[in-house]
mmCIF file of C-alpha atoms in Angstrom:
data_model
loop_
_atom_site.group_PDB
_atom_site.id
_atom_site.type_symbol
_atom_site.label_atom_id
_atom_site.label_comp_id
_atom_site.label_asym_id
_atom_site.label_seq_id
_atom_site.Cartn_x
_atom_site.Cartn_y
_atom_site.Cartn_z
ATOM 1 C CA MET A 15 -9.169 -3.385 3.031
ATOM 2 C CA ALA A 16 -12.809 -2.466 3.296
ATOM 3 C CA CYS A 17 -12.538 -0.904 -0.117
ATOM 4 C CA VAL A 18 -13.247 -2.213 -3.632
ATOM 5 C CA ALA A 19 -11.414 -1.377 -6.799
ATOM 6 C CA SER A 20 -12.863 1.943 -7.881
ATOM 7 C CA SER A 21 -12.233 5.617 -8.296
ATOM 8 C CA TYR A 22 -12.985 8.236 -5.559
ATOM 9 C CA SER A 23 -12.406 11.911 -5.188
ATOM 10 C CA LEU A 24 -10.057 13.257 -2.553
ATOM 11 C CA PRO A 25 -11.474 16.540 -1.395
ATOM 12 C CA LEU A 26 -9.270 17.095 1.702
ATOM 13 C CA LEU A 27 -5.630 16.610 2.319
ATOM 14 C CA ARG A 28 -3.685 17.024 5.599
ATOM 15 C CA PRO A 29 -0.008 17.560 5.471
ATOM 16 C CA LEU A 30 2.077 15.741 8.137
ATOM 17 C CA SER A 31 3.935 18.924 9.142
ATOM 18 C CA ASN A 32 3.259 22.612 9.464
ATOM 19 C CA ASN A 33 4.518 23.221 6.063
ATOM 20 C CA THR A 34 1.788 23.951 3.461
ATOM 21 C CA GLY A 35 1.372 21.894 0.476
ATOM 22 C CA ILE A 36 -0.621 21.586 -2.758
ATOM 23 C CA ALA A 37 -2.195 18.218 -3.919
ATOM 24 C CA ILE A 38 -1.300 17.334 -7.378
ATOM 25 C CA CYS A 39 -3.672 14.599 -8.129
ATOM 26 C CA ARG A 40 -3.036 12.265 -11.134
ATOM 27 C CA LYS A 41 -5.540 10.005 -12.928
ATOM 28 C CA SER A 42 -7.527 8.042 -10.309
ATOM 29 C CA TYR A 43 -8.061 8.967 -6.687
ATOM 30 C CA VAL A 44 -8.627 7.026 -3.446
ATOM 31 C CA GLN A 45 -10.363 8.460 -0.538
ATOM 32 C CA CYS A 46 -8.471 7.803 2.615
ATOM 33 C CA CYS A 47 -8.233 8.615 6.249
ATOM 34 C CA ARG A 48 -6.243 8.410 9.508
ATOM 35 C CA ASN A 49 -8.642 7.382 12.231
ATOM 36 C CA LYS A 50 -6.978 7.695 15.726
ATOM 37 C CA GLU A 51 -10.103 6.645 17.749
ATOM 38 C CA PRO A 52 -10.949 3.152 18.652
ATOM 39 C CA GLU A 53 -13.521 1.511 16.269
ATOM 40 C CA PRO A 54 -15.816 -1.396 16.691
ATOM 41 C CA GLU A 55 -14.249 -4.850 15.931
ATOM 42 C CA PRO A 56 -14.916 -5.880 12.390
ATOM 43 C CA GLU A 57 -17.320 -8.816 12.082
ATOM 44 C CA SER A 58 -15.866 -12.219 11.360
ATOM 45 C CA CYS A 59 -16.757 -14.177 8.298
ATOM 46 C CA PHE A 60 -17.213 -17.776 7.417
ATOM 47 C CA GLY A 61 -17.261 -20.074 4.226
ATOM 48 C CA ILE A 62 -18.246 -18.335 1.098
ATOM 49 C CA GLN A 63 -18.605 -14.857 2.718
ATOM 50 C CA CYS A 64 -15.093 -15.247 4.213
ATOM 51 C CA GLN A 65 -13.565 -15.993 0.881
ATOM 52 C CA ALA A 66 -15.385 -13.047 -0.687
ATOM 53 C CA LYS A 67 -14.218 -10.822 2.136
ATOM 54 C CA ARG A 68 -10.510 -11.969 1.753
ATOM 55 C CA ARG A 69 -10.766 -11.147 -1.977
ATOM 56 C CA GLN A 70 -12.112 -7.762 -1.272
ATOM 57 C CA VAL A 71 -9.348 -7.018 1.076
ATOM 58 C CA LEU A 72 -6.800 -8.068 -1.525
ATOM 59 C CA LEU A 73 -8.370 -6.018 -4.384
ATOM 60 C CA GLY A 74 -8.992 -2.989 -2.284
ATOM 61 C CA THR A 75 -5.429 -2.985 -0.872
ATOM 62 C CA THR A 76 -3.751 -3.230 -4.226
ATOM 63 C CA PHE A 77 -6.015 -0.820 -6.154
ATOM 64 C CA ALA A 78 -5.378 1.823 -3.363
ATOM 65 C CA ALA A 79 -1.632 1.531 -3.996
ATOM 66 C CA PHE A 80 -1.909 1.438 -7.764
ATOM 67 C CA SER A 81 -3.977 4.693 -8.043
ATOM 68 C CA PHE A 82 -2.925 6.648 -4.924
ATOM 69 C CA PRO A 83 -2.512 10.407 -5.591
ATOM 70 C CA GLU A 84 0.473 12.599 -4.846
ATOM 71 C CA LEU A 85 0.441 14.365 -1.404
ATOM 72 C CA ILE A 86 2.875 17.052 -0.570
ATOM 73 C CA SER A 87 4.637 17.482 2.863
ATOM 74 C CA ASN A 88 7.787 16.923 4.622
ATOM 75 C CA ALA A 89 8.769 13.592 6.298
ATOM 76 C CA LEU A 90 10.625 12.789 9.414
ATOM 77 C CA ALA A 91 14.357 11.962 9.398
ATOM 78 C CA GLU A 92 16.813 10.213 11.584
ATOM 79 C CA ASN A 93 20.514 9.552 11.555
ATOM 80 C CA ASP A 94 22.549 6.254 10.965
ATOM 81 C CA VAL A 95 20.688 5.132 7.872
ATOM 82 C CA PRO A 96 21.905 3.983 4.481
ATOM 83 C CA GLU A 97 23.246 6.804 2.220
ATOM 84 C CA GLY A 98 20.446 8.321 0.210
ATOM 85 C CA PHE A 99 17.675 7.228 2.786
ATOM 86 C CA ARG A 100 16.065 8.485 5.887
ATOM 87 C CA ILE A 101 13.755 6.642 8.448
ATOM 88 C CA TYR A 102 10.016 7.562 8.596
ATOM 89 C CA THR A 103 8.440 6.493 11.917
ATOM 90 C CA ASP A 104 4.729 6.405 12.640
ATOM 91 C CA ASP A 105 4.372 6.134 16.460
ATOM 92 C CA VAL A 106 0.572 6.082 16.214
ATOM 93 C CA ASN A 107 0.501 3.069 13.804
ATOM 94 C CA LYS A 108 3.666 1.468 15.201
ATOM 95 C CA PHE A 109 5.743 0.989 12.120
ATOM 96 C CA LYS A 110 8.885 2.373 10.445
ATOM 97 C CA ILE A 111 10.304 2.311 6.969
ATOM 98 C CA LEU A 112 13.238 3.605 5.049
ATOM 99 C CA ILE A 113 12.393 6.141 2.248
ATOM 100 C CA PRO A 114 14.674 7.888 -0.346
ATOM 101 C CA GLN A 115 16.104 11.112 1.303
ATOM 102 C CA ASP A 116 14.444 13.528 -1.137
ATOM 103 C CA TRP A 117 10.942 11.900 -1.267
ATOM 104 C CA GLN A 118 7.946 13.517 0.259
ATOM 105 C CA VAL A 119 5.383 12.140 2.541
ATOM 106 C CA GLY A 120 1.628 12.869 3.147
ATOM 107 C CA ALA A 121 -1.585 11.534 4.332
ATOM 108 C CA GLY A 122 -5.211 12.182 3.440
ATOM 109 C CA GLU A 123 -8.395 12.423 5.375
ATOM 110 C CA PRO A 124 -11.750 10.916 5.168
ATOM 111 C CA THR A 125 -13.465 7.472 4.967
ATOM 112 C CA GLY A 126 -12.638 3.841 4.263
ATOM 113 C CA PHE A 127 -9.108 3.167 5.357
ATOM 114 C CA LYS A 128 -7.885 3.373 8.894
ATOM 115 C CA SER A 129 -4.648 4.868 7.781
ATOM 116 C CA VAL A 130 -2.921 5.647 4.384
ATOM 117 C CA THR A 131 0.442 7.195 4.060
ATOM 118 C CA ALA A 132 2.227 7.892 0.696
ATOM 119 C CA PHE A 133 5.816 8.666 -0.125
ATOM 120 C CA TYR A 134 6.904 9.828 -3.583
ATOM 121 C CA PRO A 135 9.496 11.957 -5.507
ATOM 122 C CA GLU A 136 8.643 15.473 -6.782
ATOM 123 C CA GLU A 137 8.650 14.286 -10.294
ATOM 124 C CA GLY A 138 7.607 11.061 -12.053
ATOM 125 C CA TYR A 139 4.945 8.381 -11.398
ATOM 126 C CA SER A 140 6.734 6.332 -8.623
ATOM 127 C CA SER A 141 5.332 6.018 -5.111
ATOM 128 C CA ILE A 142 5.404 3.890 -1.910
ATOM 129 C CA SER A 143 2.205 3.648 0.186
ATOM 130 C CA VAL A 144 1.366 2.125 3.480
ATOM 131 C CA VAL A 145 -2.225 1.205 3.732
ATOM 132 C CA ILE A 146 -3.717 -0.128 7.062
ATOM 133 C CA THR A 147 -7.176 -1.662 7.529
ATOM 134 C CA GLY A 148 -9.078 -3.596 10.240
ATOM 135 C CA LEU A 149 -9.666 -7.430 10.100
ATOM 136 C CA GLY A 150 -12.002 -9.689 11.797
ATOM 137 C CA PRO A 151 -11.008 -11.830 14.782
ATOM 138 C CA ASP A 152 -10.539 -14.948 12.517
ATOM 139 C CA PHE A 153 -7.635 -13.232 10.754
ATOM 140 C CA THR A 154 -4.768 -13.838 13.302
ATOM 141 C CA LYS A 155 -1.683 -14.147 11.063
ATOM 142 C CA MET A 156 -0.797 -13.960 7.263
ATOM 143 C CA GLU A 157 -1.494 -17.660 6.894
ATOM 144 C CA SER A 158 -5.050 -16.945 7.706
ATOM 145 C CA PHE A 159 -5.255 -15.829 4.029
ATOM 146 C CA GLY A 160 -3.531 -19.055 2.767
ATOM 147 C CA LYS A 161 0.062 -19.769 1.784
ATOM 148 C CA VAL A 162 1.882 -16.991 0.164
ATOM 149 C CA GLU A 163 1.728 -18.674 -3.360
ATOM 150 C CA ALA A 164 -2.137 -18.957 -3.205
ATOM 151 C CA PHE A 165 -2.457 -15.400 -1.741
ATOM 152 C CA ALA A 166 -0.336 -13.953 -4.529
ATOM 153 C CA GLU A 167 -2.274 -15.808 -7.256
ATOM 154 C CA THR A 168 -5.577 -14.689 -5.865
ATOM 155 C CA LEU A 169 -4.412 -11.028 -5.690
ATOM 156 C CA VAL A 170 -3.081 -10.886 -9.175
ATOM 157 C CA SER A 171 -5.739 -12.957 -10.883
ATOM 158 C CA GLY A 172 -8.340 -10.716 -9.136
ATOM 159 C CA LEU A 173 -6.681 -7.607 -10.871
ATOM 160 C CA ASP A 174 -6.276 -9.140 -14.234
ATOM 161 C CA ARG A 175 -8.827 -8.023 -16.856
ATOM 162 C CA SER A 176 -6.769 -8.867 -19.979
ATOM 163 C CA TRP A 177 -9.356 -11.554 -20.808
ATOM 164 C CA GLN A 178 -12.133 -9.065 -21.299
ATOM 165 C CA ARG A 179 -13.294 -7.730 -24.683
ATOM 166 C CA PRO A 180 -12.165 -5.108 -25.115
ATOM 167 C CA ALA A 181 -9.126 -6.077 -22.881
ATOM 168 C CA GLY A 182 -8.679 -4.427 -19.556
ATOM 169 C CA VAL A 183 -5.692 -4.125 -17.100
ATOM 170 C CA ALA A 184 -3.209 -7.001 -17.579
ATOM 171 C CA ALA A 185 -1.823 -8.262 -14.316
ATOM 172 C CA LYS A 186 1.179 -10.683 -14.047
ATOM 173 C CA LEU A 187 2.638 -12.229 -11.040
ATOM 174 C CA ILE A 188 6.569 -12.060 -11.119
ATOM 175 C CA ASP A 189 7.625 -13.476 -7.758
ATOM 176 C CA CYS A 190 6.323 -14.080 -4.061
ATOM 177 C CA LYS A 191 7.875 -15.290 -0.821
ATOM 178 C CA ALA A 192 7.139 -15.309 2.964
ATOM 179 C CA SER A 193 9.789 -14.022 5.420
ATOM 180 C CA LYS A 194 9.626 -13.152 9.110
ATOM 181 C CA GLY A 195 5.818 -13.116 9.220
ATOM 182 C CA LEU A 196 5.501 -10.906 6.015
ATOM 183 C CA TYR A 197 4.369 -11.788 2.533
ATOM 184 C CA PHE A 198 6.478 -10.239 -0.317
ATOM 185 C CA ILE A 199 4.796 -10.051 -3.706
ATOM 186 C CA GLU A 200 6.140 -8.734 -6.935
ATOM 187 C CA TYR A 201 3.805 -8.178 -9.892
ATOM 188 C CA SER A 202 3.105 -5.868 -12.887
ATOM 189 C CA LEU A 203 0.003 -4.003 -14.112
ATOM 190 C CA GLN A 204 -0.616 -2.580 -17.500
ATOM 191 C CA LYS A 205 -3.591 -0.774 -18.841
ATOM 192 C CA PRO A 206 -4.019 -1.070 -22.662
ATOM 193 C CA GLY A 207 -1.948 1.570 -24.467
ATOM 194 C CA GLU A 208 -0.116 2.642 -21.173
ATOM 195 C CA SER A 209 3.320 1.904 -19.761
ATOM 196 C CA VAL A 210 3.850 -1.213 -17.498
ATOM 197 C CA LYS A 211 3.710 -0.537 -13.940
ATOM 198 C CA HIS A 212 5.870 -2.688 -11.587
ATOM 199 C CA LEU A 213 4.651 -3.223 -7.927
ATOM 200 C CA PHE A 214 6.460 -4.677 -5.014
ATOM 201 C CA SER A 215 4.547 -5.230 -1.917
ATOM 202 C CA ALA A 216 5.033 -6.377 1.619
ATOM 203 C CA LEU A 217 2.098 -7.461 3.720
ATOM 204 C CA GLY A 218 1.901 -8.067 7.448
ATOM 205 C CA MET A 219 -0.471 -8.266 10.404
ATOM 206 C CA ALA A 220 -0.494 -6.561 13.838
ATOM 207 C CA THR A 221 -2.841 -5.622 16.565
ATOM 208 C CA ASN A 222 -3.603 -2.073 17.899
ATOM 209 C CA GLY A 223 -4.992 -3.413 21.170
ATOM 210 C CA TRP A 224 -8.636 -3.514 19.836
ATOM 211 C CA TYR A 225 -8.395 -5.728 16.680
ATOM 212 C CA ASN A 226 -5.869 -7.065 14.145
ATOM 213 C CA ARG A 227 -4.964 -4.814 11.212
ATOM 214 C CA LEU A 228 -3.437 -5.668 7.890
ATOM 215 C CA TYR A 229 -0.507 -3.468 6.743
ATOM 216 C CA THR A 230 0.069 -3.310 2.937
ATOM 217 C CA VAL A 231 3.252 -1.555 1.827
ATOM 218 C CA THR A 232 3.532 -1.128 -1.979
ATOM 219 C CA GLY A 233 6.055 0.526 -4.040
ATOM 220 C CA GLN A 234 5.417 1.118 -7.665
ATOM 221 C CA TYR A 235 7.339 2.521 -10.759
ATOM 222 C CA VAL A 236 6.802 2.603 -14.511
ATOM 223 C CA GLU A 237 8.952 0.496 -16.693
ATOM 224 C CA GLU A 238 10.684 3.531 -18.123
ATOM 225 C CA ASP A 239 11.846 4.461 -14.616
ATOM 226 C CA SER A 240 13.181 1.160 -13.658
ATOM 227 C CA ASP A 241 16.864 1.974 -13.641
ATOM 228 C CA LYS A 242 16.013 5.134 -11.512
ATOM 229 C CA TYR A 243 13.759 3.867 -8.947
ATOM 230 C CA SER A 244 13.537 -0.047 -8.683
ATOM 231 C CA SER A 245 16.300 -0.615 -6.419
ATOM 232 C CA ASN A 246 15.426 2.088 -4.004
ATOM 233 C CA ILE A 247 11.765 1.104 -4.024
ATOM 234 C CA GLU A 248 12.568 -2.483 -3.324
ATOM 235 C CA LYS A 249 14.975 -1.650 -0.524
ATOM 236 C CA ALA A 250 12.459 0.627 1.069
ATOM 237 C CA VAL A 251 9.569 -1.966 0.948
ATOM 238 C CA LYS A 252 11.816 -4.629 2.458
ATOM 239 C CA SER A 253 12.855 -2.310 5.224
ATOM 240 C CA PHE A 254 9.273 -2.042 6.658
ATOM 241 C CA LYS A 255 9.178 -3.056 10.382
ATOM 242 C CA PHE A 256 6.665 -3.194 13.132
ATOM 243 C CA ILE A 257 7.799 -1.138 16.280
#
C-alpha cells in the first residue's frame, strides 16, 4: 500500500447506509478513502527501488489492519450462508466475504488507500479489514512478491522491533501458505506491556480495468478473546472471494 507504518487522524467517516453512526476511535488511526474515479497507473519499479516499494506495500498494508479504528454502520446481508454469518458484497471493488451476523461495517474517506472497509463487533478489540491499493504493471500476480514463505518472512520481520532498546513491537510468524492465487499468513504482534494480538491475513491481486490492485484482508483479535473470535475471524478471512 502506498502508506507507511505511522499514525494518522481520521477526521471524516462515511457510513455505508442511511443510518447515522458515531466513530469511536481507539489508540492509533489510519486515514483512508474509497476512490471511485480512475487514477493514473502507478509507476513501475526496478532493482533496489522495487524491493523498497514491495516492503512499503507490506508494512503499510499490515499496519493499516493493525491499527484500524472502529466505524459504525450496517452491512448488507444475504440468505443461504452459514449459521451466524452473512455475506458482505462490494460491487464496486468486486469482492465478497462472510462476516459474523452481528458485526458492523463502515468505510472512511480521504487520502492514501484506494479503499478500506472494516468489520467489527460492538464491543472488544477484534476486527476484519479489507484494504485495497494500486500496484505497478510489474506486479501481475502474488508470485511477483516472491514465494509465500519469503513474502511472509519479509512482512513479519519488517514489523518486528523487539530488537530495539527499549524494545518495540514483537512480531512472530505463525504459519503461511498459498492457495487458489491467495497468500494466507498468520502472525502475532505485541507491544511491550500490552496483550498479544493475533492476525490472520489473506492477500490477492486483481485488476479494475486500469491497473492491478492488491487486496489485503486481515482479521485480528487479542489473545484474551481467542475463544470468542478466533474461529469466526479465520472462517471470514478464508471466505474472501473476487466476483
